[in-house]
Coordinates of C-alpha atoms in Angstrom, one line a residue:
X1 CA 22.2 -10.5 -25.6
X2 CA 24.0 -13.9 -25.2
X3 CA 22.8 -16.9 -23.3
X4 CA 25.3 -16.0 -20.6
X5 CA 22.8 -13.3 -19.4
X6 CA 21.1 -15.9 -17.3
X7 CA 24.3 -16.8 -15.5
X8 CA 25.1 -13.0 -15.2
X9 CA 21.7 -12.3 -13.6
X10 CA 22.1 -15.2 -11.2
X11 CA 25.4 -13.8 -10.0
X12 CA 24.1 -10.3 -9.9
X13 CA 20.8 -10.7 -8.1
X14 CA 21.7 -13.5 -5.7
X15 CA 24.1 -12.6 -3.0
X16 CA 24.5 -13.2 0.8
X17 CA 23.1 -10.8 3.3
X18 CA 22.8 -10.9 7.1
X19 CA 19.5 -9.8 8.5
X20 CA 16.6 -7.9 6.9
X21 CA 17.6 -5.2 4.5
X22 CA 16.3 -2.3 6.6
X23 CA 18.2 -2.9 9.8
X24 CA 21.2 -3.9 7.7
X25 CA 21.1 -0.5 5.9
X26 CA 20.7 1.5 9.1
X27 CA 23.6 -0.3 10.6
X28 CA 25.7 0.1 7.5
X29 CA 25.0 3.8 7.4
X30 CA 26.1 4.0 11.1
X31 CA 29.3 2.0 10.4
X32 CA 30.2 4.1 7.4
X33 CA 29.6 7.4 9.1
X34 CA 31.5 6.3 12.1
X35 CA 34.7 5.9 10.0
X36 CA 34.6 9.6 9.2
X37 CA 33.3 10.9 12.5
X38 CA 35.3 9.7 15.5
X39 CA 34.8 11.1 19.0
X40 CA 31.9 11.1 21.5
X41 CA 28.6 10.7 19.7
X42 CA 26.2 13.5 20.3
X43 CA 23.5 13.0 17.7
X44 CA 22.3 10.5 15.1
X45 CA 19.7 12.0 12.7
X46 CA 18.0 9.6 10.3
X47 CA 15.6 10.3 7.4
X48 CA 14.2 7.7 5.1
X49 CA 11.4 7.0 2.6
X50 CA 8.3 5.4 4.0
X51 CA 9.1 1.7 3.8
X52 CA 12.6 2.2 5.2
X53 CA 11.5 4.0 8.4
X54 CA 8.5 1.7 9.0
X55 CA 10.2 -1.5 7.9
X56 CA 13.0 -1.1 10.5
X57 CA 10.6 -0.9 13.4
X58 CA 9.4 -4.5 13.9
X59 CA 12.0 -6.8 12.3
X60 CA 14.6 -8.5 14.4
X61 CA 18.3 -7.3 14.2
X62 CA 20.8 -10.2 13.9
X63 CA 23.2 -10.7 16.8
X64 CA 21.0 -8.8 19.2
X65 CA 18.8 -11.6 20.5
X66 CA 15.9 -10.5 18.3
X67 CA 15.7 -6.8 19.4
X68 CA 14.6 -4.3 16.9
X69 CA 14.3 -0.6 15.9
X70 CA 16.0 2.1 13.9
X71 CA 17.9 3.5 16.8
X72 CA 19.4 0.1 17.9
X73 CA 20.2 -0.8 14.3
X74 CA 22.2 2.3 13.6
X75 CA 23.7 2.2 17.1
X76 CA 25.2 -1.3 16.8
X77 CA 26.5 -0.3 13.4
X78 CA 28.3 2.7 15.0
X79 CA 29.6 0.6 17.9
X80 CA 31.1 -2.3 15.9
X81 CA 29.6 -2.5 12.4
X82 CA 31.9 -3.8 9.7
X83 CA 31.4 -1.3 6.8
X84 CA 33.7 -3.3 4.5
X85 CA 31.3 -6.3 4.9
X86 CA 28.5 -4.3 3.3
X87 CA 25.3 -6.5 3.5
X88 CA 26.9 -8.5 6.3
X89 CA 27.8 -5.4 8.3
X90 CA 26.5 -7.0 11.5
X91 CA 28.5 -10.2 11.5
X92 CA 30.9 -9.0 14.2
X93 CA 28.3 -7.8 16.7
X94 CA 28.7 -9.3 20.2
X95 CA 26.5 -9.1 23.3
X96 CA 28.7 -6.4 24.8
X97 CA 28.2 -4.3 21.6
X98 CA 24.5 -4.5 22.0
X99 CA 24.8 -3.2 25.6
X100 CA 27.1 -0.4 24.5
X101 CA 24.6 0.5 21.7
X102 CA 21.7 0.7 24.2
X103 CA 23.8 2.9 26.4
X104 CA 24.6 5.1 23.4
X105 CA 20.9 5.5 22.7
X106 CA 20.5 6.7 26.3
X107 CA 23.3 9.2 26.1
X108 CA 23.0 10.7 22.6
X109 CA 20.0 12.1 20.7
X110 CA 18.5 9.8 18.0
X111 CA 15.9 11.1 15.6
X112 CA 13.9 9.4 12.8
X113 CA 11.7 11.1 10.2
X114 CA 10.0 10.1 7.0
X115 CA 10.8 11.9 3.7
X116 CA 9.1 10.8 0.4
X117 CA 10.0 14.0 -1.4
X118 CA 12.8 12.3 -3.4
X119 CA 10.3 10.0 -5.1
X120 CA 12.6 7.1 -4.6
X121 CA 11.5 3.7 -3.4
X122 CA 14.7 3.2 -1.5
X123 CA 16.1 6.3 0.2
X124 CA 17.9 6.7 3.6
X125 CA 20.1 9.4 5.0
X126 CA 22.1 9.2 8.3
X127 CA 24.0 12.1 9.8
X128 CA 26.3 11.3 12.7
X129 CA 27.5 14.2 14.9
X130 CA 30.2 13.8 17.5
X131 CA 32.1 16.3 19.6
X132 CA 34.7 16.5 16.9
X133 CA 33.2 15.7 13.5
X134 CA 30.1 15.3 11.4
X135 CA 29.5 12.7 8.7
X136 CA 26.5 12.1 6.4
X137 CA 25.8 9.1 4.2
X138 CA 22.9 8.6 1.8
X139 CA 21.6 5.4 0.3
X140 CA 19.4 5.3 -2.9
X141 CA 17.7 2.7 -5.0
X142 CA 19.4 -0.3 -3.3
X143 CA 19.7 -1.1 0.4
X144 CA 23.4 -1.6 0.2
X145 CA 24.3 1.2 -2.2
X146 CA 25.4 4.5 -0.8
X147 CA 25.5 7.3 -3.3
X148 CA 26.6 10.2 -1.2
X149 CA 29.2 10.6 1.6
X150 CA 30.2 13.9 3.3
X151 CA 32.6 14.4 6.2
X152 CA 33.0 17.8 7.9
X153 CA 31.5 19.6 4.9
X154 CA 33.8 17.8 2.4
X155 CA 32.0 15.7 -0.2
X156 CA 33.8 12.4 -0.6
X157 CA 31.3 10.6 -2.8
X158 CA 28.4 12.0 -4.9
X159 CA 26.8 9.5 -7.3
X160 CA 23.2 10.6 -6.6
X161 CA 20.6 10.6 -9.3
X162 CA 18.2 13.5 -9.6
X163 CA 15.0 13.4 -7.5
X164 CA 12.4 11.2 -9.1
X165 CA 15.0 9.3 -11.2
X166 CA 15.4 5.7 -10.0
X167 CA 17.5 2.7 -11.0
X168 CA 15.6 0.6 -13.5
X169 CA 17.7 -2.5 -14.4
X170 CA 14.8 -3.8 -16.6
X171 CA 15.6 -1.0 -19.1
X172 CA 19.0 -2.8 -19.9
X173 CA 17.4 -6.1 -20.6
X174 CA 16.5 -7.5 -24.0
X175 CA 13.0 -8.7 -23.3
X176 CA 12.9 -10.6 -26.5
X177 CA 15.7 -12.8 -25.1
X178 CA 14.7 -12.6 -21.4
X179 CA 11.5 -14.7 -21.7
X180 CA 10.0 -17.5 -19.7
X181 CA 10.7 -20.0 -22.5
X182 CA 14.4 -19.0 -22.8
X183 CA 14.9 -19.1 -19.1
X184 CA 13.2 -22.5 -18.9
X185 CA 15.3 -23.9 -21.8
X186 CA 18.6 -22.5 -20.4
X187 CA 17.9 -24.1 -17.0
X188 CA 17.0 -27.4 -18.6
X189 CA 20.1 -27.6 -20.9
X190 CA 22.9 -25.5 -19.6
X191 CA 25.9 -27.4 -18.1
X192 CA 25.6 -28.1 -14.4
X193 CA 28.7 -25.9 -13.8
X194 CA 26.5 -22.9 -14.5
X195 CA 24.4 -23.5 -11.4
X196 CA 27.0 -22.9 -8.7
X197 CA 25.0 -19.9 -7.3
X198 CA 22.0 -22.1 -7.0
X199 CA 24.0 -24.7 -5.0
X200 CA 25.4 -22.0 -2.8
X201 CA 21.9 -20.6 -2.2
X202 CA 20.6 -24.0 -1.2
X203 CA 23.3 -24.5 1.3
X204 CA 22.9 -21.1 2.9
X205 CA 19.2 -20.9 2.9
X206 CA 18.7 -24.5 4.3
X207 CA 20.5 -23.3 7.4
X208 CA 18.3 -20.3 8.0
X209 CA 15.2 -22.3 7.2
X210 CA 16.3 -25.0 9.7
X211 CA 16.7 -22.2 12.3
X212 CA 13.1 -21.1 11.6
X213 CA 11.8 -24.7 12.0
X214 CA 13.7 -25.6 15.1
X215 CA 13.5 -22.3 17.0
X216 CA 10.6 -20.0 17.9
X217 CA 11.6 -17.2 15.4
X218 CA 9.2 -14.5 14.3
X219 CA 5.6 -15.5 13.9
X220 CA 6.5 -19.2 13.7
X221 CA 4.4 -19.9 10.6
X222 CA 6.4 -22.9 9.5
X223 CA 7.1 -24.3 12.9
X224 CA 3.4 -24.3 13.9
X225 CA 2.5 -25.9 10.6
X226 CA 4.9 -28.8 11.2
X227 CA 3.7 -29.2 14.8
X228 CA 0.2 -29.8 13.4
X229 CA 1.6 -32.4 11.0
X230 CA 2.9 -34.2 14.0
X231 CA -0.5 -34.1 15.8
X232 CA -2.4 -35.2 12.7
X233 CA -4.3 -32.1 12.0
X234 CA -2.4 -31.4 8.8
X235 CA -1.2 -34.0 6.2
X236 CA 2.5 -34.4 5.8
X237 CA 2.4 -34.3 2.0
X238 CA 4.5 -32.5 -0.6
X239 CA 2.7 -29.2 -0.5
X240 CA 3.0 -29.1 3.3
X241 CA 6.7 -29.9 3.0
X242 CA 7.1 -27.1 0.4
X243 CA 5.1 -24.5 2.5
X244 CA 7.1 -25.2 5.7
X245 CA 10.6 -25.1 4.2
X246 CA 9.8 -22.2 1.9
X247 CA 8.4 -20.1 4.8
X248 CA 10.7 -21.0 7.6
X249 CA 13.6 -18.8 6.4
X250 CA 11.3 -15.7 6.5
X251 CA 10.2 -16.7 10.0
X252 CA 13.8 -16.8 11.1
X253 CA 15.0 -13.7 9.3
X254 CA 12.2 -11.6 10.5
X255 CA 12.8 -12.9 14.0
X256 CA 16.4 -11.7 13.9
X257 CA 18.2 -14.9 13.1
X258 CA 22.0 -14.8 13.2
X259 CA 22.4 -16.7 9.9
X260 CA 22.8 -15.0 6.6
X261 CA 20.4 -15.5 3.6
X262 CA 21.1 -15.8 -0.1
X263 CA 18.9 -12.9 -1.3
X264 CA 16.9 -12.9 -4.6
X265 CA 16.8 -9.4 -6.3
X266 CA 17.6 -7.5 -3.1
X267 CA 15.3 -9.4 -0.7
X268 CA 16.4 -12.1 1.8
X269 CA 12.8 -13.2 2.5
X270 CA 12.3 -13.7 -1.2
X271 CA 15.6 -15.6 -1.5
X272 CA 14.5 -17.9 1.3
X273 CA 11.2 -18.7 -0.3
X274 CA 12.3 -18.8 -4.0
X275 CA 15.2 -21.2 -3.2
X276 CA 13.6 -23.5 -0.6
X277 CA 10.3 -24.1 -2.3
X278 CA 11.6 -26.0 -5.3
X279 CA 14.5 -27.5 -3.2
X280 CA 11.9 -28.9 -0.7
X281 CA 9.9 -30.3 -3.6
X282 CA 13.0 -32.0 -5.1
X283 CA 13.9 -33.5 -1.8
X284 CA 10.4 -34.7 -1.1
X285 CA 10.2 -36.3 -4.6
X286 CA 13.7 -37.8 -4.1
X287 CA 15.0 -36.2 -7.2
X288 CA 18.7 -35.6 -7.9
X289 CA 20.6 -32.7 -6.6
X290 CA 21.1 -31.5 -10.2
X291 CA 17.4 -31.4 -10.8
X292 CA 17.0 -29.4 -7.6
X293 CA 19.7 -26.9 -8.6
X294 CA 18.2 -26.4 -12.0
X295 CA 14.7 -25.8 -10.5
X296 CA 16.2 -23.3 -7.9
X297 CA 18.0 -21.4 -10.7
X298 CA 14.7 -21.3 -12.7
X299 CA 12.9 -19.9 -9.7
X300 CA 15.6 -17.3 -9.0
X301 CA 15.5 -16.1 -12.6
X302 CA 11.7 -16.0 -12.7
X303 CA 11.7 -13.9 -9.6
X304 CA 14.1 -11.5 -11.2
X305 CA 12.0 -11.6 -14.4
X306 CA 8.9 -10.5 -12.5
X307 CA 10.6 -7.9 -10.4
X308 CA 12.4 -6.4 -13.4
X309 CA 9.0 -6.0 -15.0
X310 CA 8.1 -3.7 -12.0
X311 CA 10.4 -1.1 -13.6
X312 CA 11.5 1.4 -10.9
X313 CA 9.8 -0.6 -8.2
X314 CA 12.2 -3.5 -8.8
X315 CA 13.8 -3.4 -5.3
X316 CA 11.0 -1.9 -3.2
X317 CA 7.5 -1.7 -4.6
X318 CA 4.4 -0.3 -2.9
X319 CA 2.8 -3.7 -3.3
X320 CA 4.1 -6.8 -1.5
X321 CA 6.6 -8.4 -3.9
X322 CA 7.3 -11.2 -1.3
X323 CA 3.7 -12.3 -2.1
X324 CA 3.3 -11.2 -5.7
X325 CA 6.6 -12.3 -7.2
X326 CA 8.6 -14.5 -4.8
X327 CA 5.8 -16.9 -3.9
X328 CA 4.8 -17.4 -7.6
X329 CA 8.5 -17.7 -8.6
X330 CA 9.0 -20.4 -5.9
X331 CA 6.0 -22.2 -7.2
X332 CA 7.3 -21.9 -10.7
X333 CA 10.4 -23.8 -9.6
X334 CA 8.1 -26.5 -8.3
X335 CA 6.3 -26.5 -11.6
X336 CA 9.6 -26.9 -13.4
X337 CA 10.2 -30.1 -11.4
X338 CA 6.7 -31.4 -12.1
X339 CA 7.2 -31.1 -15.8
X340 CA 4.9 -28.1 -16.6
X341 CA 5.7 -26.4 -19.9
X342 CA 6.7 -22.8 -20.3
X343 CA 3.2 -22.0 -21.5
X344 CA 1.6 -23.7 -18.5
X345 CA 4.0 -21.8 -16.2
X346 CA 3.0 -18.5 -17.9
X347 CA -0.6 -19.4 -17.2
X348 CA -0.1 -20.3 -13.6
X349 CA 1.9 -17.1 -12.9
X350 CA -0.9 -15.0 -14.5
X351 CA -3.4 -16.7 -12.2
X352 CA -1.3 -16.1 -9.1
X353 CA -1.7 -12.3 -9.7
X354 CA -5.5 -12.6 -9.2
X355 CA -5.2 -13.4 -5.5
X356 CA -2.4 -10.9 -4.5
X357 CA -3.0 -7.9 -6.8
X358 CA -3.1 -4.7 -4.8
X359 CA -1.8 -6.3 -1.5
X360 CA 0.3 -3.5 -0.2
X361 CA 3.7 -3.6 1.5
X362 CA 3.3 -2.3 5.0
X363 CA 6.9 -2.8 6.0
X364 CA 9.2 -5.7 7.0
X365 CA 7.8 -7.5 10.0
X366 CA 7.4 -11.1 11.4
X367 CA 3.9 -11.4 9.8
X368 CA 5.6 -11.2 6.3
X369 CA 6.2 -14.9 6.6
X370 CA 2.5 -15.6 7.0
X371 CA 1.6 -13.5 4.0
X372 CA 4.2 -15.3 2.0
X373 CA 2.7 -18.7 3.2
X374 CA -0.7 -17.7 1.9
X375 CA 0.6 -16.5 -1.4
X376 CA 2.6 -19.7 -1.9
X377 CA -0.3 -21.9 -1.1
X378 CA -2.4 -20.0 -3.8
X379 CA 0.5 -20.2 -6.3
X380 CA 0.7 -24.0 -5.8
X381 CA -3.0 -24.2 -6.4
X382 CA -2.6 -22.2 -9.6
X383 CA 0.1 -24.7 -10.7
X384 CA -2.3 -27.6 -10.3
X385 CA -5.0 -25.6 -12.2
X386 CA -2.5 -24.9 -15.0
X387 CA -1.8 -28.6 -15.3
X388 CA -5.5 -29.1 -16.1
X389 CA -5.5 -26.2 -18.6
X390 CA -7.3 -23.9 -16.3
X391 CA -6.2 -20.3 -15.7
X392 CA -7.4 -16.8 -15.1
X393 CA -8.2 -15.1 -18.4
X394 CA -7.8 -11.7 -19.9
X395 CA -11.3 -10.6 -19.0
X396 CA -10.5 -10.9 -15.3
X397 CA -9.3 -7.6 -13.9
X398 CA -5.5 -7.0 -14.2
X399 CA -4.8 -10.4 -15.9
X400 CA -3.6 -10.6 -19.5
X401 CA -2.8 -13.8 -21.4
X402 CA 0.9 -12.9 -21.1
X403 CA 2.6 -12.6 -17.7
X404 CA 4.7 -9.6 -18.7
X405 CA 1.6 -7.6 -19.7
X406 CA -0.2 -8.7 -16.6
X407 CA 2.7 -7.3 -14.6
X408 CA 2.7 -4.1 -16.6
X409 CA -1.0 -3.7 -15.7
X410 CA -0.1 -4.1 -12.1
X411 CA 2.7 -1.5 -12.5
X412 CA 0.0 1.0 -13.4
X413 CA -1.7 0.4 -10.1
X414 CA 1.6 0.9 -8.3
X415 CA 2.6 4.0 -10.2
X416 CA -0.7 5.8 -10.6
X417 CA -2.5 4.9 -7.4
X418 CA -0.2 3.6 -4.6
X419 CA 3.1 5.4 -5.1
X420 CA 4.0 7.3 -1.9
X421 CA 0.4 7.2 -0.6
X422 CA 0.7 3.9 1.2
X423 CA 3.9 5.0 2.9
X424 CA 2.4 8.2 4.2
X425 CA -0.6 6.5 5.7
X426 CA 1.5 3.8 7.2
X427 CA 3.9 6.3 8.8
X428 CA 0.9 8.2 10.4
X429 CA -0.3 4.9 11.8
X430 CA 3.2 4.1 13.2
X431 CA 3.3 7.5 14.9
X432 CA -0.2 7.1 16.3
X433 CA 0.7 3.8 17.8
X434 CA 3.9 5.3 19.3
X435 CA 6.1 2.5 18.1
X436 CA 8.9 4.6 16.6
X437 CA 12.2 3.7 18.2

């Protein structure tokens, strides 16, 4: 593996997306199916794994004024989704399209069911039936990757993996090369031209974070924090500045912001936190833009490092990766700016797993931002502890001296205890609360 692997991973795992991954995927499925099934829509039947069908219920859909739900997500995709734009499928949606989508939901039959039988952490199937045609599209492993497409009984694409077999990008990584120390050294020494993706991420995620601070989006975690700085209840220090700017993008995105996000390893929430935490720190400390971009790149690569260690759960684990990986990765970027060594960063990241181990993902929703806020605060405390040589040790639960083995210990929890079980319980709760739409 050459040193260019770090640049390759930045380019691969950081890309723009409009809206939360679940409504984006539902809309993209509708847009793709519509290309192959013109005519009057009669039925839209959707099936997905647990976190897909629950996560789409509460999070805001871009370009709809903050409305939500599986039915509306797929319907706006059918009405005017841009299938060629992939993760930005909703960029063309206008108010009249939302009205047409709501009318479509009234006039056609929409169904949604959970199916965990494939064993995949990301699975979604949409079948569109019109008075003339039928089309089916299936997504697997990644929210934007459709592996099966069928129209009127003719199979057009079939790249499906067998049930139970999932995409594991970490298997293709040389872990002797992909280490905290090597990531750190590359981010410190590589030519600044290597960090264009970090610069692009800062520009994009600053806009959506600003939206979350200036407007009442989602649960308003960051906005309320800054209001309390103004009234004197909270100090306007560096940690507060980091917490606000790192959380605001998730507030906005979960609230249906119309601005795209630079994602980190398939998650826009994580991209917002991972990028804006170190960038806010650099801005507060009046450091150079180059220092900020290097720290952002380090945080993005550390998020990928931790998520790749999740093996098949890399893109959608049963635990909350927004808390267990992106918050620590964001804090690692801050630690990079504060001059912590790779060994100290390893220690702080091991300590961060103490507070969030076993915190399950119960779907995308506005309160994700609050959970991320709590996790980031703890991660920043772990950074301060590591500066003093204090860390959680290998006699403390899941924690090992090395971060990678700590994450492998947590993987066992995900694989042997939580896999598919959390989803099933959550889906039952959603049905009991009659919130499926």
